[in-house]
Tab-separated table of C-alpha atoms in Angstrom:
chain	number	residue	atom	x	y	z
O	1	MET	CA	276.639	100.800	63.831
O	2	VAL	CA	278.716	98.741	61.453
O	3	GLY	CA	276.985	97.504	58.332
O	4	PHE	CA	277.870	94.843	55.787
O	5	THR	CA	276.059	94.510	52.463
O	6	PHE	CA	276.055	91.370	50.320
O	7	VAL	CA	274.704	90.939	46.787
O	8	ALA	CA	273.816	87.469	45.459
O	9	SER	CA	275.016	87.256	41.849
O	10	GLY	CA	272.287	84.873	40.633
O	11	ALA	CA	268.986	86.506	41.584
O	12	MET	CA	270.626	89.863	42.365
O	13	ALA	CA	268.757	89.969	45.685
O	14	GLN	CA	270.330	92.527	48.003
O	15	SER	CA	271.001	91.617	51.640
O	16	SER	CA	272.381	93.618	54.548
O	17	VAL	CA	273.632	92.694	58.011
O	18	THR	CA	274.257	95.348	60.680
O	19	MET	CA	276.199	94.959	63.901
O	20	TYR	CA	275.100	97.395	66.623
O	21	GLY	CA	275.166	97.924	70.371
O	22	ARG	CA	275.671	100.235	73.307
O	23	LEU	CA	277.833	100.225	76.452
O	24	ASP	CA	276.801	101.852	79.733
O	25	GLY	CA	278.878	102.131	82.894
O	26	GLY	CA	279.095	104.330	85.979
O	27	ILE	CA	278.926	104.707	89.770
O	28	GLU	CA	275.861	104.220	91.970
O	29	TYR	CA	274.804	105.118	95.538
O	30	LEU	CA	271.855	103.693	97.491
O	31	ASN	CA	270.893	104.006	101.158
O	32	HIS	CA	268.468	102.269	103.569
O	33	ILE	CA	268.906	98.787	102.071
O	34	ALA	CA	267.417	96.160	104.403
O	35	ASN	CA	270.340	93.992	105.538
O	36	GLY	CA	268.440	90.936	106.824
O	37	THR	CA	269.276	91.535	110.479
O	38	GLY	CA	266.604	94.128	111.204
O	39	GLY	CA	268.729	97.089	110.154
O	40	THR	CA	269.709	98.904	106.963
O	41	SER	CA	272.933	99.707	105.142
O	42	ALA	CA	274.134	102.071	102.417
O	43	ARG	CA	276.042	100.981	99.323
O	44	TRP	CA	278.457	102.463	96.792
O	45	SER	CA	279.033	100.348	93.688
O	46	ALA	CA	280.286	100.378	90.134
O	47	GLU	CA	277.341	99.495	87.906
O	48	GLY	CA	276.592	98.897	84.245
O	49	GLY	CA	273.253	99.615	82.624
O	50	ASP	CA	271.849	102.317	84.933
O	51	TRP	CA	270.761	104.576	82.061
O	52	GLY	CA	270.018	101.631	79.777
O	53	THR	CA	270.943	97.985	79.264
O	54	SER	CA	274.322	97.462	77.645
O	55	MET	CA	273.777	95.240	74.623
O	56	TRP	CA	275.228	93.826	71.432
O	57	GLY	CA	273.315	92.612	68.425
O	58	LEU	CA	273.019	91.740	64.753
O	59	LYS	CA	270.116	92.548	62.467
O	60	GLY	CA	269.610	92.104	58.772
O	61	ASN	CA	267.262	91.824	55.847
O	62	GLU	CA	267.027	90.410	52.337
O	63	ASP	CA	264.910	91.832	49.511
O	64	LEU	CA	262.720	88.965	48.251
O	65	GLY	CA	261.062	91.014	45.508
O	66	GLY	CA	257.482	92.158	45.127
O	67	GLY	CA	257.763	94.458	48.151
O	68	LEU	CA	258.567	91.546	50.501
O	69	THR	CA	261.660	91.428	52.740
O	70	SER	CA	262.978	88.783	55.114
O	71	VAL	CA	264.278	90.144	58.434
O	72	PHE	CA	266.114	88.862	61.498
O	73	ASN	CA	267.386	90.261	64.813
O	74	LEU	CA	269.747	88.727	67.386
O	75	GLU	CA	270.421	90.781	70.555
O	76	THR	CA	271.843	90.065	74.005
O	77	ALA	CA	272.317	92.079	77.191
O	78	ILE	CA	275.859	92.648	78.483
O	79	GLN	CA	277.060	93.477	82.000
O	80	ILE	CA	280.225	95.443	81.282
O	81	MET	CA	281.423	95.413	84.904
O	82	ASN	CA	282.086	91.661	84.801
O	83	GLY	CA	281.769	90.764	81.113
O	84	THR	CA	278.768	88.436	81.480
O	85	THR	CA	275.772	88.251	79.147
O	86	GLY	CA	272.056	88.087	79.806
O	87	GLY	CA	271.113	85.322	82.211
O	88	GLY	CA	273.189	82.602	80.591
O	89	ARG	CA	271.448	82.985	77.218
O	90	LEU	CA	273.371	83.596	74.043
O	91	TRP	CA	270.632	85.996	72.850
O	92	SER	CA	268.790	87.178	75.971
O	93	ARG	CA	266.729	90.060	74.543
O	94	ARG	CA	265.835	89.248	70.934
O	95	ALA	CA	266.192	86.275	68.604
O	96	TYR	CA	263.612	86.262	65.822
O	97	VAL	CA	263.104	85.891	62.082
O	98	GLY	CA	260.256	87.222	59.968
O	99	LEU	CA	258.792	88.661	56.800
O	100	SER	CA	258.144	92.380	56.299
O	101	SER	CA	255.991	94.261	53.800
O	102	LYS	CA	255.290	97.987	53.607
O	103	THR	CA	251.752	97.101	52.526
O	104	TYR	CA	250.861	94.281	54.931
O	105	GLY	CA	253.179	94.792	57.898
O	106	GLN	CA	255.668	92.476	59.615
O	107	LEU	CA	255.147	88.925	60.911
O	108	GLN	CA	257.922	87.377	63.030
O	109	ALA	CA	258.615	84.447	65.340
O	110	GLY	CA	261.116	83.910	68.167
O	111	ARG	CA	262.183	85.538	71.433
O	112	ASN	CA	261.555	89.250	72.024
O	113	LEU	CA	260.870	91.895	74.635
O	114	PHE	CA	257.400	91.378	76.089
O	115	ILE	CA	254.913	93.733	74.456
O	116	ASP	CA	254.695	96.200	77.359
O	117	SER	CA	258.487	96.418	77.647
O	118	ASP	CA	258.579	97.211	73.933
O	119	GLY	CA	255.781	99.769	74.331
O	120	VAL	CA	256.048	101.529	77.705
O	121	TRP	CA	259.554	103.007	77.403
O	122	GLU	CA	258.485	105.555	74.757
O	123	PHE	CA	256.028	107.087	77.267
O	124	ASP	CA	258.335	106.934	80.289
O	125	PRO	CA	260.141	110.248	81.062
O	126	PHE	CA	263.148	108.174	82.190
O	127	VAL	CA	262.943	105.701	79.257
O	128	GLN	CA	263.072	102.707	81.618
O	129	GLN	CA	266.364	103.572	83.249
O	130	ALA	CA	267.300	101.797	86.496
O	131	VAL	CA	265.055	104.417	88.164
O	132	SER	CA	261.946	104.760	86.017
O	133	SER	CA	258.432	103.455	85.422
O	134	ALA	CA	259.754	99.963	86.238
O	135	SER	CA	260.756	100.871	89.811
O	136	LEU	CA	257.408	100.858	91.643
O	137	VAL	CA	256.121	97.813	89.716
O	138	ARG	CA	259.241	95.776	90.536
O	139	GLY	CA	260.255	95.324	86.877
O	140	ARG	CA	256.879	93.990	85.664
O	141	ASN	CA	257.128	96.148	82.517
O	142	TRP	CA	260.603	95.172	81.268
O	143	GLN	CA	260.407	91.379	80.765
O	144	GLN	CA	261.225	89.193	77.735
O	145	THR	CA	259.236	86.185	76.496
O	146	SER	CA	260.158	83.205	74.329
O	147	ASN	CA	258.124	81.245	71.750
O	148	ASN	CA	256.536	84.423	70.382
O	149	VAL	CA	254.515	84.939	67.232
O	150	GLU	CA	254.253	88.683	66.625
O	151	TYR	CA	252.631	91.058	64.124
O	152	HIS	CA	253.338	94.758	63.479
O	153	SER	CA	250.934	96.576	61.148
O	154	PRO	CA	251.895	99.353	58.734
O	155	VAL	CA	251.184	102.926	59.872
O	156	PHE	CA	247.791	104.125	58.564
O	157	HIS	CA	246.951	107.816	59.072
O	158	GLY	CA	249.175	107.860	62.166
O	159	PHE	CA	247.776	104.624	63.674
O	160	ASP	CA	249.489	101.257	64.001
O	161	VAL	CA	248.746	97.988	65.809
O	162	GLN	CA	251.085	95.404	67.335
O	163	GLY	CA	250.069	91.980	68.612
O	164	GLN	CA	252.153	89.355	70.410
O	165	TYR	CA	251.330	85.772	71.417
O	166	SER	CA	253.729	83.581	73.408
O	167	LEU	CA	253.018	79.854	73.433
O	168	GLY	CA	253.818	77.842	76.556
O	169	GLY	CA	254.691	74.737	74.542
O	170	GLN	CA	253.964	72.190	77.305
O	171	ALA	CA	252.046	68.981	76.551
O	172	GLY	CA	248.829	68.747	78.564
O	173	ALA	CA	249.356	72.172	80.168
O	174	PHE	CA	248.412	74.807	77.576
O	175	ASN	CA	249.034	77.821	79.834
O	176	SER	CA	252.299	76.584	81.403
O	177	GLY	CA	255.849	77.296	80.292
O	178	ALA	CA	259.176	75.484	80.295
O	179	ALA	CA	261.594	75.825	83.218
O	180	GLY	CA	262.916	79.365	83.409
O	181	GLU	CA	260.242	80.705	81.026
O	182	PHE	CA	256.928	82.484	81.408
O	183	GLY	CA	253.769	80.567	80.596
O	184	ARG	CA	251.369	81.424	77.767
O	185	SER	CA	251.346	85.219	77.450
O	186	ASP	CA	249.865	87.693	74.992
O	187	GLY	CA	249.127	91.337	74.345
O	188	ILE	CA	247.904	93.950	71.893
O	189	MET	CA	249.054	97.557	71.458
O	190	LEU	CA	247.402	100.438	69.575
O	191	THR	CA	249.380	103.640	68.945
O	192	TYR	CA	248.707	107.028	67.380
O	193	HIS	CA	251.663	109.281	66.503
O	194	SER	CA	251.520	112.930	65.373
O	195	PRO	CA	253.957	115.877	65.399
O	196	LEU	CA	252.212	117.342	68.489
O	197	PHE	CA	251.247	114.319	70.581
O	198	ASP	CA	251.346	110.515	70.834
O	199	VAL	CA	248.843	108.185	72.496
O	200	ARG	CA	249.239	104.457	73.203
O	201	GLY	CA	247.074	101.767	74.779
O	202	ILE	CA	248.247	98.257	75.762
O	203	TYR	CA	246.413	95.234	77.115
O	204	ASP	CA	248.474	92.169	78.014
O	205	GLU	CA	248.514	88.982	80.071
O	206	LEU	CA	251.816	87.668	81.470
O	207	ARG	CA	251.572	84.195	83.038
O	208	SER	CA	253.986	82.478	85.407
O	209	GLN	CA	255.759	79.250	84.504
O	210	ASN	CA	252.835	77.298	86.006
O	211	GLY	CA	250.378	79.151	83.755
O	212	GLN	CA	248.824	81.414	86.389
O	213	MET	CA	248.455	85.162	86.867
O	214	ASN	CA	249.206	84.922	90.569
O	215	ASN	CA	251.384	87.925	91.459
O	216	VAL	CA	250.465	91.490	90.553
O	217	PHE	CA	254.098	92.481	89.863
O	218	GLN	CA	255.322	89.192	88.356
O	219	ALA	CA	252.475	87.489	86.480
O	220	SER	CA	249.311	89.491	85.890
O	221	ARG	CA	246.953	91.311	83.528
O	222	GLU	CA	247.887	94.860	82.561
O	223	LEU	CA	245.948	97.770	81.070
O	224	PHE	CA	248.164	100.723	80.103
O	225	VAL	CA	247.295	104.143	78.653
O	226	GLY	CA	250.021	106.707	77.984
O	227	ALA	CA	250.400	110.070	76.236
O	228	ASN	CA	253.218	112.385	75.127
O	229	LEU	CA	252.812	116.091	74.395
O	230	LYS	CA	255.594	117.852	72.454
O	231	VAL	CA	255.710	121.677	72.548
O	232	ASP	CA	258.797	123.605	71.485
O	233	ARG	CA	261.662	122.390	73.741
O	234	TRP	CA	259.326	120.530	76.113
O	235	LYS	CA	258.050	116.965	76.176
O	236	VAL	CA	255.384	116.197	78.795
O	237	GLN	CA	254.562	112.531	79.485
O	238	ALA	CA	251.806	110.924	81.553
O	239	ALA	CA	250.480	107.379	81.964
O	240	TYR	CA	248.181	105.132	83.979
O	241	THR	CA	248.467	101.356	84.419
O	242	HIS	CA	246.134	98.920	86.173
O	243	TYR	CA	247.411	95.475	87.176
O	244	SER	CA	245.309	92.516	88.312
O	245	ALA	CA	246.300	88.950	89.208
O	246	PRO	CA	243.128	86.826	89.490
O	247	ASP	CA	244.978	83.635	90.511
O	248	THR	CA	246.594	85.244	93.578
O	249	PRO	CA	246.123	83.100	96.739
O	250	ALA	CA	243.155	84.174	98.893
O	251	GLY	CA	243.882	86.953	101.365
O	252	LEU	CA	246.781	88.463	99.425
O	253	SER	CA	246.591	91.679	97.435
O	254	SER	CA	245.801	91.073	93.755
O	255	THR	CA	245.527	94.569	92.205
O	256	ALA	CA	247.656	97.680	91.804
O	257	ASP	CA	247.379	101.066	90.093
O	258	HIS	CA	250.407	102.965	88.804
O	259	TYR	CA	250.490	106.621	87.670
O	260	TRP	CA	253.185	108.981	86.487
O	261	LEU	CA	253.738	112.497	85.193
O	262	GLY	CA	257.011	113.929	83.946
O	263	ALA	CA	258.609	116.477	81.644
O	264	THR	CA	261.866	116.864	79.714
O	265	TYR	CA	263.316	120.261	78.805
O	266	GLN	CA	265.826	120.304	75.937
O	267	ALA	CA	267.861	123.295	77.154
O	268	THR	CA	270.391	123.067	74.283
O	269	PRO	CA	270.891	120.587	71.439
O	270	ALA	CA	273.318	118.711	73.747
O	271	TRP	CA	271.829	119.176	77.230
O	272	ALA	CA	268.465	117.987	78.570
O	273	VAL	CA	266.867	117.894	82.039
O	274	THR	CA	264.039	115.552	83.111
O	275	ALA	CA	261.862	115.490	86.227
O	276	ALA	CA	259.056	113.065	87.067
O	277	GLY	CA	256.861	111.670	89.807
O	278	PHE	CA	255.658	108.042	89.964
O	279	TYR	CA	252.937	106.749	92.297
O	280	VAL	CA	251.783	103.199	93.023
O	281	HIS	CA	248.804	102.018	95.067
O	282	VAL	CA	248.539	98.303	95.911
O	283	GLY	CA	244.958	97.163	96.535
O	284	GLU	CA	243.501	95.680	99.683
O	285	GLY	CA	244.983	92.420	100.926
O	286	GLY	CA	247.879	90.972	102.835
O	287	GLY	CA	251.408	90.200	101.717
O	288	ASP	CA	254.049	87.506	102.017
O	289	ALA	CA	257.653	86.970	100.908
O	290	SER	CA	256.826	87.521	97.225
O	291	HIS	CA	253.511	89.475	97.305
O	292	ASP	CA	253.243	93.133	98.316
O	293	PRO	CA	250.537	93.928	100.882
O	294	ALA	CA	248.121	96.850	100.615
O	295	SER	CA	250.422	99.874	100.493
O	296	HIS	CA	251.439	102.879	98.436
O	297	ALA	CA	254.614	104.743	97.503
O	298	MET	CA	255.684	107.973	95.779
O	299	LEU	CA	258.910	108.179	93.762
O	300	TYR	CA	260.488	111.529	92.799
O	301	VAL	CA	263.210	111.551	90.114
O	302	LEU	CA	265.477	114.243	88.628
O	303	GLY	CA	267.966	113.522	85.860
O	304	THR	CA	270.089	115.103	83.162
O	305	THR	CA	272.011	114.071	80.047
O	306	TYR	CA	274.771	115.802	78.102
O	307	ASN	CA	275.638	114.625	74.574
O	308	PHE	CA	279.217	115.022	73.421
O	309	THR	CA	278.169	113.534	70.060
O	310	LYS	CA	275.207	111.567	68.699
O	311	ARG	CA	276.919	108.405	69.962
O	312	THR	CA	278.379	109.352	73.374
O	313	PHE	CA	276.730	111.066	76.341
O	314	LEU	CA	277.021	111.537	80.095
O	315	TYR	CA	274.052	111.081	82.439
O	316	SER	CA	273.176	111.648	86.077
O	317	THR	CA	270.019	110.737	88.017
O	318	VAL	CA	268.919	111.177	91.642
O	319	ALA	CA	265.755	109.664	93.151
O	320	TYR	CA	263.798	109.533	96.423
O	321	VAL	CA	261.004	107.103	97.313
O	322	ARG	CA	258.589	107.552	100.217
O	323	ASN	CA	256.753	104.417	101.356
O	324	SER	CA	253.561	104.014	103.337
O	325	ALA	CA	253.668	102.029	106.584
O	326	ASN	CA	253.600	98.622	104.822
O	327	GLY	CA	255.480	99.606	101.669
O	328	THR	CA	258.958	98.279	100.872
O	329	PHE	CA	259.428	99.770	97.402
O	330	SER	CA	262.965	100.660	96.301
O	331	VAL	CA	264.041	103.390	93.914
O	332	PHE	CA	265.219	100.456	91.772
O	333	ALA	CA	263.038	97.750	90.180
O	334	THR	CA	263.745	95.028	92.738
O	335	PRO	CA	261.412	92.013	93.145
O	336	ARG	CA	260.007	91.751	96.671
O	337	ASP	CA	261.698	88.361	97.175
O	338	ALA	CA	265.036	89.292	95.544
O	339	ASP	CA	268.146	88.016	97.337
O	340	PRO	CA	270.136	90.175	97.544
O	341	GLY	CA	267.640	92.969	97.010
O	342	THR	CA	267.634	96.752	97.313
O	343	SER	CA	264.340	97.245	99.167
O	344	PRO	CA	264.214	99.210	102.446
O	345	LEU	CA	262.419	98.097	105.614
O	346	ALA	CA	258.635	98.540	105.648
O	347	GLY	CA	257.696	102.206	105.850
O	348	GLN	CA	261.210	103.539	105.236
O	349	SER	CA	262.168	106.060	102.607
O	350	GLN	CA	265.160	105.543	100.309
O	351	THR	CA	267.496	107.728	98.253
O	352	GLY	CA	269.527	106.600	95.262
O	353	ALA	CA	271.767	108.265	92.694
O	354	TYR	CA	273.991	107.314	89.776
O	355	ILE	CA	276.273	108.940	87.230
O	356	GLY	CA	277.772	107.370	84.133
O	357	MET	CA	278.443	107.324	80.408
O	358	MET	CA	276.738	105.665	77.463
O	359	HIS	CA	278.419	104.935	74.127
O	360	ILE	CA	276.357	103.722	71.157
O	361	PHE	CA	277.947	101.919	68.201
């Protein structure tokens, strides 16, 4: 990271601005991709962001005195294979300003990762890589929301609380959102950290642009509980998530349960190996182009990283998903109605793999 520090000569208030980012690129393989003609195809491709989103950002603060600090963060995703940024937005991931106090916590307003995206990755053995806890929920847990008001409490005896509220901002339609945005959404997160273990609980509601929770993997309620156990060179991670979408059209499935268990072994200071299993069960009901029917799938993942330095590392991940008769889940977090997508035909298994490099600056 590159930092710049400025001092105002009048009030002698100290300010700092830091430029930071990371770049991720590599090669990817995926088989059994439904090709739209009743068959499947395999694919080799150069991809960016398989281990983690490439990004660039600025963050800063100013000491206001009396233990109070102003803060800001601007951050956008980057696709290094073609040089584009996140979805046509200048700052696709974060754009907020706030006030921070060690005594009272931090209050901020603007665009940010949705609360579960900000909270689930720490309990995911694959830290929300392209193959991770996001895969079998079709990316439900890695969204961003605009128009947020957000609070982060100080840590008290290992506990902290985070709350987020996203206003829809539409006249006469309190729950609805602007074009291209989610509707009114909110969540609360409680965490306990200790040297031996961590525990986190999240409850959130993510609404569609029309203000409804009408798709279990796109706009729904979520209840998440996760835990980490750290023993010597091992980290063991487990979680459970329940999704419900009460506004789903009659006859379609409106619930899902997601479980995972994984472990990372730090073989040397530079080399680590991770293995995990993820399972999803979609509740009773039919499906359509954008709603999954009653089904289930099991995803097995094995990965490794090797750090040349604290800023540069190589990674490799291989994954296999086994679907039930009606399941079309991919090893990647692809929406059911994505075009083009990566999902297999109903009932088919799928194998994917990628290798690449990440550089952090």
